[in-house]
Backbone as XML, in Angstrom:
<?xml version="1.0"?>
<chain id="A" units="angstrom">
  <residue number="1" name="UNK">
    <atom name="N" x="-35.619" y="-19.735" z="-26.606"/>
    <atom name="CA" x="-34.533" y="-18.885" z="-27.045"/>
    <atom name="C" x="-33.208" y="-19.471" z="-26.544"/>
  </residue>
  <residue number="2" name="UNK">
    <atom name="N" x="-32.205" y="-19.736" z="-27.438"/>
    <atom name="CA" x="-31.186" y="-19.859" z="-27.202"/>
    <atom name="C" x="-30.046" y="-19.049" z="-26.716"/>
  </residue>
  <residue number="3" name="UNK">
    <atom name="N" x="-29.419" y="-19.073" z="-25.356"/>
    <atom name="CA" x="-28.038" y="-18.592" z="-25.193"/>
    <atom name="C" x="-26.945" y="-18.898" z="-24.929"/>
  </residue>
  <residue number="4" name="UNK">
    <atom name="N" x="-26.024" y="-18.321" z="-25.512"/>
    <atom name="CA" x="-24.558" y="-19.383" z="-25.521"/>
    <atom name="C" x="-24.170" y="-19.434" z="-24.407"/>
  </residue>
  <residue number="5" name="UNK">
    <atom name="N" x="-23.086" y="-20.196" z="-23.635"/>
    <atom name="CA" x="-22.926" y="-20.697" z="-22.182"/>
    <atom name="C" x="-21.866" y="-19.479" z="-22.603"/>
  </residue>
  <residue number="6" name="UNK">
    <atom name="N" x="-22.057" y="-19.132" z="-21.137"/>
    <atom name="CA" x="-21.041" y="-18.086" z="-20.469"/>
    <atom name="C" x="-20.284" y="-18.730" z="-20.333"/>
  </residue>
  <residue number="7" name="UNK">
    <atom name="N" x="-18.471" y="-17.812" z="-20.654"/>
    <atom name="CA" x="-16.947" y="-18.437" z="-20.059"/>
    <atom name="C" x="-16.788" y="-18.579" z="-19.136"/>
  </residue>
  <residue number="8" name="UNK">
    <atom name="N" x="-16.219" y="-19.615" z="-18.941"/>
    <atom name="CA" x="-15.812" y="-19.901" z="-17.476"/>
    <atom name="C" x="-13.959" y="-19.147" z="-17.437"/>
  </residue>
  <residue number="9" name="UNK">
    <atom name="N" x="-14.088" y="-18.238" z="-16.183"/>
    <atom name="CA" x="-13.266" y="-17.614" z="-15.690"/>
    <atom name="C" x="-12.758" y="-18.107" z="-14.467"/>
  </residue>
  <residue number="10" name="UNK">
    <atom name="N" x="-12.824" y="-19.120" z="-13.616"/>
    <atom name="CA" x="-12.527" y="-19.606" z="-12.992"/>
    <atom name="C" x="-11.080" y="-19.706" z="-12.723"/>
  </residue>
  <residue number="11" name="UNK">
    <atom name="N" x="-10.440" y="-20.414" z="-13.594"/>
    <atom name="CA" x="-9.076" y="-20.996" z="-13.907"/>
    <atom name="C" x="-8.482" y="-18.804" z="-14.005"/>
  </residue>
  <residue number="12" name="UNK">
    <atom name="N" x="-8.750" y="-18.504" z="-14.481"/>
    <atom name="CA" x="-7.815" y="-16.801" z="-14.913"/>
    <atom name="C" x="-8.432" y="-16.264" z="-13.152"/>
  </residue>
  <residue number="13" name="UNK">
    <atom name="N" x="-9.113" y="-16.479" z="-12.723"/>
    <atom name="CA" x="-9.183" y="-15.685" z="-11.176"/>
    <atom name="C" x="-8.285" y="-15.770" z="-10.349"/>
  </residue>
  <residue number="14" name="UNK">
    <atom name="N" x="-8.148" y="-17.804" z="-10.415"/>
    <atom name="CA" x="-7.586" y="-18.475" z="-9.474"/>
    <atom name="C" x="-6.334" y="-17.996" z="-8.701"/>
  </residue>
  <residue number="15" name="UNK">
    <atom name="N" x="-5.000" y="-18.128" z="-9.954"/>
    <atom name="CA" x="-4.029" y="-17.197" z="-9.285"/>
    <atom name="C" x="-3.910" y="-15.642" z="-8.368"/>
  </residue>
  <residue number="16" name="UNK">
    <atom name="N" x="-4.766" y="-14.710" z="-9.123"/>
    <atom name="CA" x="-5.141" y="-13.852" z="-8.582"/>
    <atom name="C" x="-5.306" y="-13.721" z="-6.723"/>
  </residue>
  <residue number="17" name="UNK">
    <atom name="N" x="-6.818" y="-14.596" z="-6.702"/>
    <atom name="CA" x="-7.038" y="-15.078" z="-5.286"/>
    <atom name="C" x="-6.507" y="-15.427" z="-4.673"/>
  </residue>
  <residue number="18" name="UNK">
    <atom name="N" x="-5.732" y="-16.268" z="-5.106"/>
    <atom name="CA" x="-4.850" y="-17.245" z="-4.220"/>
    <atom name="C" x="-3.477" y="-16.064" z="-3.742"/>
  </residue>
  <residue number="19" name="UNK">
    <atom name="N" x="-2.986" y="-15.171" z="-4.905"/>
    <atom name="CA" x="-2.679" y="-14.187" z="-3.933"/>
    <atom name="C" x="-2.495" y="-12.952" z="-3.101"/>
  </residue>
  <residue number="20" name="UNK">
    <atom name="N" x="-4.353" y="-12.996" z="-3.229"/>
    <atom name="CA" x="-4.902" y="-12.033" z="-2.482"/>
    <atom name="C" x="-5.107" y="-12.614" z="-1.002"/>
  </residue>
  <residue number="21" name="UNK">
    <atom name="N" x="-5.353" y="-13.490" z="-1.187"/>
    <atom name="CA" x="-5.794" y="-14.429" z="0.135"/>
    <atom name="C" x="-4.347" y="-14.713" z="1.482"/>
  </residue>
  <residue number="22" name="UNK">
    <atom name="N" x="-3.172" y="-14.813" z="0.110"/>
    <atom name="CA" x="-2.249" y="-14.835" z="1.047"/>
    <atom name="C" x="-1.476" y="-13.664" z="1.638"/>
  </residue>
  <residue number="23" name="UNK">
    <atom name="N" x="-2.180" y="-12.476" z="0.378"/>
    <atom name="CA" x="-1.480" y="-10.997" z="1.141"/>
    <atom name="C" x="-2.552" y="-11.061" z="2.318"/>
  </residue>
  <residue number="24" name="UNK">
    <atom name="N" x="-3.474" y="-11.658" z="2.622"/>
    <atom name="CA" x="-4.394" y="-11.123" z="3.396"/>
    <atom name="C" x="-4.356" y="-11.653" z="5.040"/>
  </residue>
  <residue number="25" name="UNK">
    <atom name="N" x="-3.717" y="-12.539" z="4.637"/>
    <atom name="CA" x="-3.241" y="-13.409" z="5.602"/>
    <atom name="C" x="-1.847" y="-13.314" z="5.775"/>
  </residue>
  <residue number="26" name="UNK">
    <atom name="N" x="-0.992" y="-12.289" z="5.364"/>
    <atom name="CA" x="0.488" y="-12.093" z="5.836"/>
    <atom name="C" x="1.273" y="-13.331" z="5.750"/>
  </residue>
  <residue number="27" name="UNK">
    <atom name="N" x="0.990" y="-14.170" z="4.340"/>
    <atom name="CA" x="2.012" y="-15.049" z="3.932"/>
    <atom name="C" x="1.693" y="-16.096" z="4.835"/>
  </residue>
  <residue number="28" name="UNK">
    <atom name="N" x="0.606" y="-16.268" z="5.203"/>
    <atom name="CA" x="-0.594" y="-17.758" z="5.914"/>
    <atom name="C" x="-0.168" y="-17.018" z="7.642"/>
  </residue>
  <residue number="29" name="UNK">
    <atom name="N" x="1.017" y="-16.207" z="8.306"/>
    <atom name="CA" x="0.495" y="-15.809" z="9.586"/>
    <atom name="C" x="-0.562" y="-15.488" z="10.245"/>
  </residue>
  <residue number="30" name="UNK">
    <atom name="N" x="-1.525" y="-14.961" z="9.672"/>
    <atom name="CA" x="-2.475" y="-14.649" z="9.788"/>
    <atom name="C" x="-3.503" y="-15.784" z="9.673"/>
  </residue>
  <residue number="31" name="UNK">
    <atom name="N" x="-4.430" y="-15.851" z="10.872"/>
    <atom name="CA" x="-5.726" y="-16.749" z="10.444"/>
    <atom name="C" x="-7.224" y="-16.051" z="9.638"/>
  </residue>
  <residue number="32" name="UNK">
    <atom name="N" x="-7.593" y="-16.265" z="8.603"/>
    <atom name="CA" x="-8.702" y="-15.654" z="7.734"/>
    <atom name="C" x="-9.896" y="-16.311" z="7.988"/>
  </residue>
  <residue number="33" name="UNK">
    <atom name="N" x="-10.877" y="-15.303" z="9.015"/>
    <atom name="CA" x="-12.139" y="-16.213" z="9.054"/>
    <atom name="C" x="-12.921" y="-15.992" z="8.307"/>
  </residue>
  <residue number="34" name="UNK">
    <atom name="N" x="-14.240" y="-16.703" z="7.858"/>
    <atom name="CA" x="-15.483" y="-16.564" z="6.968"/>
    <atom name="C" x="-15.318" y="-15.435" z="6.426"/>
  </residue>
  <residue number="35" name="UNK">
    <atom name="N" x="-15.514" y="-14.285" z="7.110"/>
    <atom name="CA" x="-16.206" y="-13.341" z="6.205"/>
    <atom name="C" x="-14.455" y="-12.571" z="5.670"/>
  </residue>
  <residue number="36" name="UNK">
    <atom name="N" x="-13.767" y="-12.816" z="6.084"/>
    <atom name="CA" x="-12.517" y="-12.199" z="5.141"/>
    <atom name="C" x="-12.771" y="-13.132" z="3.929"/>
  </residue>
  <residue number="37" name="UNK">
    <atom name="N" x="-12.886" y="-14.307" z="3.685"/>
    <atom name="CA" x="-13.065" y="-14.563" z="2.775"/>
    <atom name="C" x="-14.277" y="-14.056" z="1.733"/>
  </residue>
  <residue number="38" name="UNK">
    <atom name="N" x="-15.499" y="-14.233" z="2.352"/>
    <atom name="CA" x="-16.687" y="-13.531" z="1.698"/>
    <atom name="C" x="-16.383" y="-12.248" z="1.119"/>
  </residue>
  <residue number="39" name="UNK">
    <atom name="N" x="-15.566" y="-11.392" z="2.232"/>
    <atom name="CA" x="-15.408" y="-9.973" z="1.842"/>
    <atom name="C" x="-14.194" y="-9.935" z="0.216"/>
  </residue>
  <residue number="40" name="UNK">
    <atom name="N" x="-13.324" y="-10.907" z="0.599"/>
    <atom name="CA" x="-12.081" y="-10.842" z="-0.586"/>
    <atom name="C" x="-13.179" y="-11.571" z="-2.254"/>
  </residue>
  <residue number="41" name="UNK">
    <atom name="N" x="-14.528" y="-12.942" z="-1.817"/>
    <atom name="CA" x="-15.045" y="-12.806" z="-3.197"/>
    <atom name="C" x="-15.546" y="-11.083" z="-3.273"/>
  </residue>
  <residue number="42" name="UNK">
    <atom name="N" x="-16.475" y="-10.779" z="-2.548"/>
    <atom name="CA" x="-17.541" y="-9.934" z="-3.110"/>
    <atom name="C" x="-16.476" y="-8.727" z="-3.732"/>
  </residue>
  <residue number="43" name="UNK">
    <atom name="N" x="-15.460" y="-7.956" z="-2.770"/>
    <atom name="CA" x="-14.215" y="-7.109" z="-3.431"/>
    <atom name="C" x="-14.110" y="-7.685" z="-5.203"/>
  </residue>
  <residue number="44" name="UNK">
    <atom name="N" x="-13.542" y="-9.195" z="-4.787"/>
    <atom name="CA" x="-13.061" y="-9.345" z="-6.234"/>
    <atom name="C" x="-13.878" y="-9.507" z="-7.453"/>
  </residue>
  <residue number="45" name="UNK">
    <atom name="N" x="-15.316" y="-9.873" z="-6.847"/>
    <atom name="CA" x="-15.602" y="-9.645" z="-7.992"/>
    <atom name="C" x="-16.533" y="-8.417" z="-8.206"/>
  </residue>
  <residue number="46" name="UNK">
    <atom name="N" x="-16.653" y="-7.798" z="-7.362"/>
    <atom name="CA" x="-17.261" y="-6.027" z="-7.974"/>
    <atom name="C" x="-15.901" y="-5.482" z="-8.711"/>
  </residue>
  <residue number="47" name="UNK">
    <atom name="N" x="-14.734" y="-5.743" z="-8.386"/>
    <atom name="CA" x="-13.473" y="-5.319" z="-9.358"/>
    <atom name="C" x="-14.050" y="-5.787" z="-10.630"/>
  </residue>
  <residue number="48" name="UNK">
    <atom name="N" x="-14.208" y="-7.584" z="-10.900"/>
    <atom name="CA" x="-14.196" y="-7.677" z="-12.219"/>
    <atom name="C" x="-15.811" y="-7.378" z="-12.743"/>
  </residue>
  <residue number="49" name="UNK">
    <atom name="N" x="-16.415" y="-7.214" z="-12.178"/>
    <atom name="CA" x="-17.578" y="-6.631" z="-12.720"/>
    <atom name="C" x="-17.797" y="-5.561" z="-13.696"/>
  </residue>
  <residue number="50" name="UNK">
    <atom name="N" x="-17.106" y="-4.478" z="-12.548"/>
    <atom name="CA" x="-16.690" y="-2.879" z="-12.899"/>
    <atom name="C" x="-15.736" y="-2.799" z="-14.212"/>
  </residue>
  <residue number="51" name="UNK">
    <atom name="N" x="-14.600" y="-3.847" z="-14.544"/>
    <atom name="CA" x="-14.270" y="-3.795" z="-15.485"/>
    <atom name="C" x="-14.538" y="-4.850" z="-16.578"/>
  </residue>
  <residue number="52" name="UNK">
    <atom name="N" x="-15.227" y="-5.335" z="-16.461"/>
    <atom name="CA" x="-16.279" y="-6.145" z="-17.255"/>
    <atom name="C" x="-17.293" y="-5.085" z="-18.205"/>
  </residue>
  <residue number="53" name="UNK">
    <atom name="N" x="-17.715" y="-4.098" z="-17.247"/>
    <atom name="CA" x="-18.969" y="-3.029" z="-17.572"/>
    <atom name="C" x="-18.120" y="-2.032" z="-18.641"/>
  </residue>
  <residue number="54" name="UNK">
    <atom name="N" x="-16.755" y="-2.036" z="-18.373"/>
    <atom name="CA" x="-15.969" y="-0.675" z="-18.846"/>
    <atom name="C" x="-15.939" y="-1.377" z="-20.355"/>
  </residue>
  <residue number="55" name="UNK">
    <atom name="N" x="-14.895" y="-2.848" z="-20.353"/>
    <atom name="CA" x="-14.944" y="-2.898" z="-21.582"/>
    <atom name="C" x="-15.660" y="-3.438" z="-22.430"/>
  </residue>
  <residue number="56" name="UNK">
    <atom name="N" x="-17.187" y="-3.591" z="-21.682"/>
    <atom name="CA" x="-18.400" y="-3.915" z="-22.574"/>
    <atom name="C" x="-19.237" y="-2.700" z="-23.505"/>
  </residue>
  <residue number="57" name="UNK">
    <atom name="N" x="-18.509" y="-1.110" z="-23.105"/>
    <atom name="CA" x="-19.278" y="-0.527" z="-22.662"/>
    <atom name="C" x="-20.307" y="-0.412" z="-22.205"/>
  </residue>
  <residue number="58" name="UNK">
    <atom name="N" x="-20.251" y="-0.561" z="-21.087"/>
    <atom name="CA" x="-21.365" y="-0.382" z="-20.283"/>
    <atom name="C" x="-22.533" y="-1.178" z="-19.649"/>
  </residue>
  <residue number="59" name="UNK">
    <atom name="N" x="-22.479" y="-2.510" z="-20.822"/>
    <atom name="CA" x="-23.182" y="-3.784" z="-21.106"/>
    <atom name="C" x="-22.696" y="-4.487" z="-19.542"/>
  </residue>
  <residue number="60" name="UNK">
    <atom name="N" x="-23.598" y="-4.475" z="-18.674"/>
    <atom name="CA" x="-23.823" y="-5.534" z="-17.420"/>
    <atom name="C" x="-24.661" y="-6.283" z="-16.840"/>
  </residue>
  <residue number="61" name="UNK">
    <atom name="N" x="-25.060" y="-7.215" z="-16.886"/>
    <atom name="CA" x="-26.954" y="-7.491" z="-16.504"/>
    <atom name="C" x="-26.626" y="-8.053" z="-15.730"/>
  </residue>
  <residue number="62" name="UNK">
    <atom name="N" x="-27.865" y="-8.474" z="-15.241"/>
    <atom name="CA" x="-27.913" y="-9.209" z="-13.328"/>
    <atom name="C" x="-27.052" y="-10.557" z="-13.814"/>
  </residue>
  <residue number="63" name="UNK">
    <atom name="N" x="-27.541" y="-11.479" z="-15.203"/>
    <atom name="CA" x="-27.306" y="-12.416" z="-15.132"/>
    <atom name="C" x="-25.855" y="-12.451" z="-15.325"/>
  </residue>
  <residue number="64" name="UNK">
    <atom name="N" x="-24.924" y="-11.601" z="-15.876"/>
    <atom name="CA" x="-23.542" y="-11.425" z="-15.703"/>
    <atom name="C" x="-23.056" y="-11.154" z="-14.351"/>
  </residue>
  <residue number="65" name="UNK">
    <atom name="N" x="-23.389" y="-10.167" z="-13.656"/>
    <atom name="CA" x="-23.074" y="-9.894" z="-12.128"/>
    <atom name="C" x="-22.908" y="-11.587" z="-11.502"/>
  </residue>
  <residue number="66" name="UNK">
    <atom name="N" x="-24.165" y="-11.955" z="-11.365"/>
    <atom name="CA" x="-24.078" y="-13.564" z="-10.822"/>
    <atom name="C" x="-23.125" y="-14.605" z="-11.490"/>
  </residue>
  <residue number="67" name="UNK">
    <atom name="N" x="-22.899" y="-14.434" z="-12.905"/>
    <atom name="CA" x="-22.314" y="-15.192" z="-13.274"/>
    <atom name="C" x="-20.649" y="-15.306" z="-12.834"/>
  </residue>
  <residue number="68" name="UNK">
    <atom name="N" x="-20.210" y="-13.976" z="-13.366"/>
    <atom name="CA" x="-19.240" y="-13.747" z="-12.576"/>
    <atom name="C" x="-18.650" y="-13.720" z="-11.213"/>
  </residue>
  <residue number="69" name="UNK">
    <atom name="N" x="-19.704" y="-13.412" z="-10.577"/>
    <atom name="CA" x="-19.131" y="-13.719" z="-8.496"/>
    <atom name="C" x="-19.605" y="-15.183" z="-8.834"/>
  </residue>
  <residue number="70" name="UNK">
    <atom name="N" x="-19.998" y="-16.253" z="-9.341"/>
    <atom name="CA" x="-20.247" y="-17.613" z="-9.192"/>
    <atom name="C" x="-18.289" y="-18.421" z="-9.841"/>
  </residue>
  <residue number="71" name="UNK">
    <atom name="N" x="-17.807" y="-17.490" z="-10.618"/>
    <atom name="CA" x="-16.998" y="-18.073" z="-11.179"/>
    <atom name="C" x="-15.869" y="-16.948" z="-10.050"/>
  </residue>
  <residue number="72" name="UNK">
    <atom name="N" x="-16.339" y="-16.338" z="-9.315"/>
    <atom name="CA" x="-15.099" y="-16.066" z="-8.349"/>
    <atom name="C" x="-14.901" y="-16.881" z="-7.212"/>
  </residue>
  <residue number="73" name="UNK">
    <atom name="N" x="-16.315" y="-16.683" z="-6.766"/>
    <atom name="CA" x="-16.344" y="-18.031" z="-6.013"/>
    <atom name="C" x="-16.220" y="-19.672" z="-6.051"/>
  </residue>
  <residue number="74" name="UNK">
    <atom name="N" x="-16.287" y="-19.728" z="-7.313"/>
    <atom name="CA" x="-15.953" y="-21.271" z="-8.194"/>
    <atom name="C" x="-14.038" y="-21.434" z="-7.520"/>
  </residue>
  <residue number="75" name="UNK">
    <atom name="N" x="-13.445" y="-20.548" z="-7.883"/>
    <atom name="CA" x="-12.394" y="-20.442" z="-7.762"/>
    <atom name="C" x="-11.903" y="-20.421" z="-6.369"/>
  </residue>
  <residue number="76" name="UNK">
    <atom name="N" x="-12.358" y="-19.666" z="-5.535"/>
    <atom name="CA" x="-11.906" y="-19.569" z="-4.067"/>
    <atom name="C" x="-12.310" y="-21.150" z="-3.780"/>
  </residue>
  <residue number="77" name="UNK">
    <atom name="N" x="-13.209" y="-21.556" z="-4.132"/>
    <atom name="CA" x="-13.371" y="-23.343" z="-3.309"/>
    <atom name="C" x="-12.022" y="-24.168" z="-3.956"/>
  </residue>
  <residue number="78" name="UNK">
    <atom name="N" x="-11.879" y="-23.854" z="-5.343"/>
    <atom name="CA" x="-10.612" y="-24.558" z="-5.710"/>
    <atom name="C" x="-9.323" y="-24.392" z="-4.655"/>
  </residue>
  <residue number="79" name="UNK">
    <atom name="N" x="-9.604" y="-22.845" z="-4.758"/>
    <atom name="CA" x="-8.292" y="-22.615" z="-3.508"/>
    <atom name="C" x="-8.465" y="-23.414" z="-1.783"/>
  </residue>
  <residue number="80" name="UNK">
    <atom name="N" x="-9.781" y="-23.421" z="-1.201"/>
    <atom name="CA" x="-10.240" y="-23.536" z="-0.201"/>
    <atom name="C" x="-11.513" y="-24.425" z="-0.272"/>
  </residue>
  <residue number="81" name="UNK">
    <atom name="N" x="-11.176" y="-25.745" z="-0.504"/>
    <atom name="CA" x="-12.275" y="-26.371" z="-0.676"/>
    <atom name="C" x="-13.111" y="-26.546" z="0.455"/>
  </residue>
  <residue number="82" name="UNK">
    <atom name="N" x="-12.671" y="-27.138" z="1.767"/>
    <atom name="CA" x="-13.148" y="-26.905" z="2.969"/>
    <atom name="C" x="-13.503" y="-25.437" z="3.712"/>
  </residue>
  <residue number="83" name="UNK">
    <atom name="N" x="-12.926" y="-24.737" z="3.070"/>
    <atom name="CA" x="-12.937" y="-23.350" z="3.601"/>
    <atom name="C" x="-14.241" y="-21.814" z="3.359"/>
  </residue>
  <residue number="84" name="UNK">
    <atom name="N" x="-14.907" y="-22.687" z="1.895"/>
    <atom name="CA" x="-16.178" y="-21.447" z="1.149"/>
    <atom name="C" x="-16.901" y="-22.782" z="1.027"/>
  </residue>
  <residue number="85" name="UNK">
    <atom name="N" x="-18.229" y="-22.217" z="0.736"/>
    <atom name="CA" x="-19.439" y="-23.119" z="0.517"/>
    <atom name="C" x="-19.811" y="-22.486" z="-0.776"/>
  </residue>
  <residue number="86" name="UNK">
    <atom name="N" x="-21.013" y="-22.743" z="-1.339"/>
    <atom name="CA" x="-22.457" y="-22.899" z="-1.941"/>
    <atom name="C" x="-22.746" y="-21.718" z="-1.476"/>
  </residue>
  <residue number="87" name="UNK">
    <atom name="N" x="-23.188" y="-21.852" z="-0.534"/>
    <atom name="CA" x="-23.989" y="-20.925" z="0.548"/>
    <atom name="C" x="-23.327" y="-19.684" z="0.805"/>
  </residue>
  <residue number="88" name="UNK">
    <atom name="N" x="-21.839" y="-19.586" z="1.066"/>
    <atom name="CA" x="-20.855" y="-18.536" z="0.804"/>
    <atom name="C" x="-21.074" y="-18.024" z="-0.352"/>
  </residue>
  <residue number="89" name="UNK">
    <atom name="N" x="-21.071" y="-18.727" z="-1.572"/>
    <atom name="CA" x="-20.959" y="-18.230" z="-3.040"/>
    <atom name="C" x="-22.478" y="-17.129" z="-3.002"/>
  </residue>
  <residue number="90" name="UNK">
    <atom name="N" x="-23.469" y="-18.129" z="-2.889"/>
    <atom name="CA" x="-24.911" y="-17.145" z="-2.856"/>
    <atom name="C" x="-24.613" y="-16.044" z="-2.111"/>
  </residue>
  <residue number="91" name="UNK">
    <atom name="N" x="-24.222" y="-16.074" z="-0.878"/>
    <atom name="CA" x="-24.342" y="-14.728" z="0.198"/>
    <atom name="C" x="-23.166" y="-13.623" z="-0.807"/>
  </residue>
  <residue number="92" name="UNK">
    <atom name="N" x="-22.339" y="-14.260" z="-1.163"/>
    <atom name="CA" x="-21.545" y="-12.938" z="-1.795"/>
    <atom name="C" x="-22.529" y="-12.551" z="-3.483"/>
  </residue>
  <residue number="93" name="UNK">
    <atom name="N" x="-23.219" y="-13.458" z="-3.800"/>
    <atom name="CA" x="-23.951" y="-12.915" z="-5.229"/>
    <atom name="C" x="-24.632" y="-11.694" z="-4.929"/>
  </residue>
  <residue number="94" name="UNK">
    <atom name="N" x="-25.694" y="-12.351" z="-3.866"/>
    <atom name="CA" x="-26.660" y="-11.755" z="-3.365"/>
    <atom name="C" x="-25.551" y="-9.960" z="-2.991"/>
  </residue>
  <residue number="95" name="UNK">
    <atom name="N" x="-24.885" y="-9.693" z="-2.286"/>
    <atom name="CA" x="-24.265" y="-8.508" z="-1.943"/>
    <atom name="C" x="-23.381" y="-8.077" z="-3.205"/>
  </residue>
  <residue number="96" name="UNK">
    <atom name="N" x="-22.871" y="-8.482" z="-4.137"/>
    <atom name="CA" x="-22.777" y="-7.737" z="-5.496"/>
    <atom name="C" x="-23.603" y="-7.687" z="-5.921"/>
  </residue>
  <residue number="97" name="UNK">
    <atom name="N" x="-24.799" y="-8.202" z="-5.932"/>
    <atom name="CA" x="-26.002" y="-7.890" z="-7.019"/>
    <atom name="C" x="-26.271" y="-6.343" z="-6.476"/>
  </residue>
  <residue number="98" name="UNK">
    <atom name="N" x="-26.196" y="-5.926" z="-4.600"/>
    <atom name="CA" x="-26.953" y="-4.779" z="-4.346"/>
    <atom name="C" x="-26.208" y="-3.846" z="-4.633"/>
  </residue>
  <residue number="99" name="UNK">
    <atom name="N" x="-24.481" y="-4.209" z="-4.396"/>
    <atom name="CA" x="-23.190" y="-3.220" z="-4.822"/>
    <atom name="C" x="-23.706" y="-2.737" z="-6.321"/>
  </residue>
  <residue number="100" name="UNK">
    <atom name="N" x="-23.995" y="-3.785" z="-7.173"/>
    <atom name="CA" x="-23.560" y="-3.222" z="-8.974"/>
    <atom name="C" x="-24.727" y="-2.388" z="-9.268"/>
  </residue>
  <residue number="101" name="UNK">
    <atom name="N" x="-25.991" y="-3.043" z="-8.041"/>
    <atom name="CA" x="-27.441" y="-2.865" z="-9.059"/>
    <atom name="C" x="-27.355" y="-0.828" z="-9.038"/>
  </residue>
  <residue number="102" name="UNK">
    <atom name="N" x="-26.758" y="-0.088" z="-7.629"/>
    <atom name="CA" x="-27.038" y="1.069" z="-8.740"/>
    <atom name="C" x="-25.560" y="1.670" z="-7.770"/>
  </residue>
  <residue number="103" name="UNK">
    <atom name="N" x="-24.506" y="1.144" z="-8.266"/>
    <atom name="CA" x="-22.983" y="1.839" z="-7.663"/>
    <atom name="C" x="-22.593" y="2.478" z="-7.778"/>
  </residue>
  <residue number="104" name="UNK">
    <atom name="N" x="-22.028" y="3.052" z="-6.273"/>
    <atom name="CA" x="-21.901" y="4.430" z="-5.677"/>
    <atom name="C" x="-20.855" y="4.653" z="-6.558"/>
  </residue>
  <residue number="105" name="UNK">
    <atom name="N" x="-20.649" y="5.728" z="-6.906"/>
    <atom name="CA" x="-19.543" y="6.683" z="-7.681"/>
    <atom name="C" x="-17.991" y="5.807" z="-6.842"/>
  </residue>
  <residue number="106" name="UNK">
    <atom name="N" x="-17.922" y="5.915" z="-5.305"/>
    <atom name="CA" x="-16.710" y="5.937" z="-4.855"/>
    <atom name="C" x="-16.331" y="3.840" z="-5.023"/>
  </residue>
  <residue number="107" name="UNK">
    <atom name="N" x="-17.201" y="3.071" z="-5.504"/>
    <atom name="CA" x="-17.192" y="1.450" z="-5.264"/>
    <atom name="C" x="-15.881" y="1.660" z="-5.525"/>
  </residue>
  <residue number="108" name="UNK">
    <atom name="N" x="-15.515" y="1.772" z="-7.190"/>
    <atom name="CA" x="-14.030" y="1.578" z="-7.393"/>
    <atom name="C" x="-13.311" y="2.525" z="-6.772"/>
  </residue>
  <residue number="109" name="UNK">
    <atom name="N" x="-13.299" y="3.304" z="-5.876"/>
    <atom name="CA" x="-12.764" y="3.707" z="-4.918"/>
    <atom name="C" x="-11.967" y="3.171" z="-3.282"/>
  </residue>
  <residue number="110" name="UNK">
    <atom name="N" x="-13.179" y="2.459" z="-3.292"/>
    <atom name="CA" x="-13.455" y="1.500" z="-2.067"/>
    <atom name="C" x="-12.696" y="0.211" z="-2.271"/>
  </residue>
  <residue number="111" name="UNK">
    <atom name="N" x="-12.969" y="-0.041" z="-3.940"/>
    <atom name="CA" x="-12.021" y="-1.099" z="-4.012"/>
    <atom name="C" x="-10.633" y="-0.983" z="-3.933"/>
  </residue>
  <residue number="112" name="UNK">
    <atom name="N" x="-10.143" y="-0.067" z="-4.658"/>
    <atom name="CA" x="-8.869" y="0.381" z="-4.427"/>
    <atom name="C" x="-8.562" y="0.794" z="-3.524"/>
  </residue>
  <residue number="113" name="UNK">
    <atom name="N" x="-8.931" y="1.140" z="-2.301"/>
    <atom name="CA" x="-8.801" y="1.095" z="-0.754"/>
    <atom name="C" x="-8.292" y="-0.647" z="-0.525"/>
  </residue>
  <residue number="114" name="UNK">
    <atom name="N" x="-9.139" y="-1.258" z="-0.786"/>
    <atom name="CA" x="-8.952" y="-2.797" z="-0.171"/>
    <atom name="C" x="-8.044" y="-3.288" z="-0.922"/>
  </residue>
  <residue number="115" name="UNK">
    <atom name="N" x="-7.616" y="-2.959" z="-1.875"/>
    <atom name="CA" x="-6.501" y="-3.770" z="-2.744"/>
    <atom name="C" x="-5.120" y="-2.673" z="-2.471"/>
  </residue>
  <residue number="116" name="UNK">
    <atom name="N" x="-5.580" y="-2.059" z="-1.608"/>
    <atom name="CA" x="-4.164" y="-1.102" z="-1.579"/>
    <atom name="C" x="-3.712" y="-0.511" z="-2.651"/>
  </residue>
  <residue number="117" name="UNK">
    <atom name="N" x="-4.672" y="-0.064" z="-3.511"/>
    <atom name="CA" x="-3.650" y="0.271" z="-5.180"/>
    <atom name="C" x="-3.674" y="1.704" z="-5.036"/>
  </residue>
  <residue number="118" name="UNK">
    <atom name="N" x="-4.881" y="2.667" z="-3.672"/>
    <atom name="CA" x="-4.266" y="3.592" z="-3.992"/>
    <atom name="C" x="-3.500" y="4.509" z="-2.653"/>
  </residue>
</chain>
């Protein structure tokens, strides 16, 4: 069975991250270890997940969840090549897969806590 290659979103994250990473770090004052980073993929991409799901209606499968935190994390190495791994990318799949597989009412709540939007 044939399926068409998923978009690469990489390049449309990038800016994004790059300045989330630097609100996160108070304009680079701040030093960001491992897991601020881990924590800013897995945040960003249960955001685009969640609205991935909205304007699919509803349409989300595992293999989208992964695909997408792979292309968030694709992106943070662009930003931080020395800074995320492989191994980073998996550990944040692996923790959106458990976020999306059955999410709490408040996630986009939680997210908007961490992004300050509300």
């Amino acid at each position: 069975m044939f399926t068409p290659p998923k978009p690469r979103f990489r390049e449309h994250f990038k800016q994004d991250l790059f300045n989330n990473l630097r609100n996160r770090s108070n304009q680079g004052s701040i030093q960001l270890y491992k897991h601020h980073i881990v924590t800013e993929c897995v945040m960003y991409s249960c955001d685009m997940c969640l609205e991935f799901q909205r304007q699919s209606d509803g349409l989300l499968t595992s293999d989208w969840i992964e695909h997408i935190t792979n292309e968030v994390g694709e992106a943070i190495r662009m930003i931080l090549p020395n800074g995320f791994s492989y191994y980073d990318i998996h550990t944040s799949i692996e923790k959106v897969q458990e976020l999306m597989r059955f999410p709490a009412n408040d996630l986009q709540d939680e997210i908007d806590r961490y992004y300050q939007r509300k």
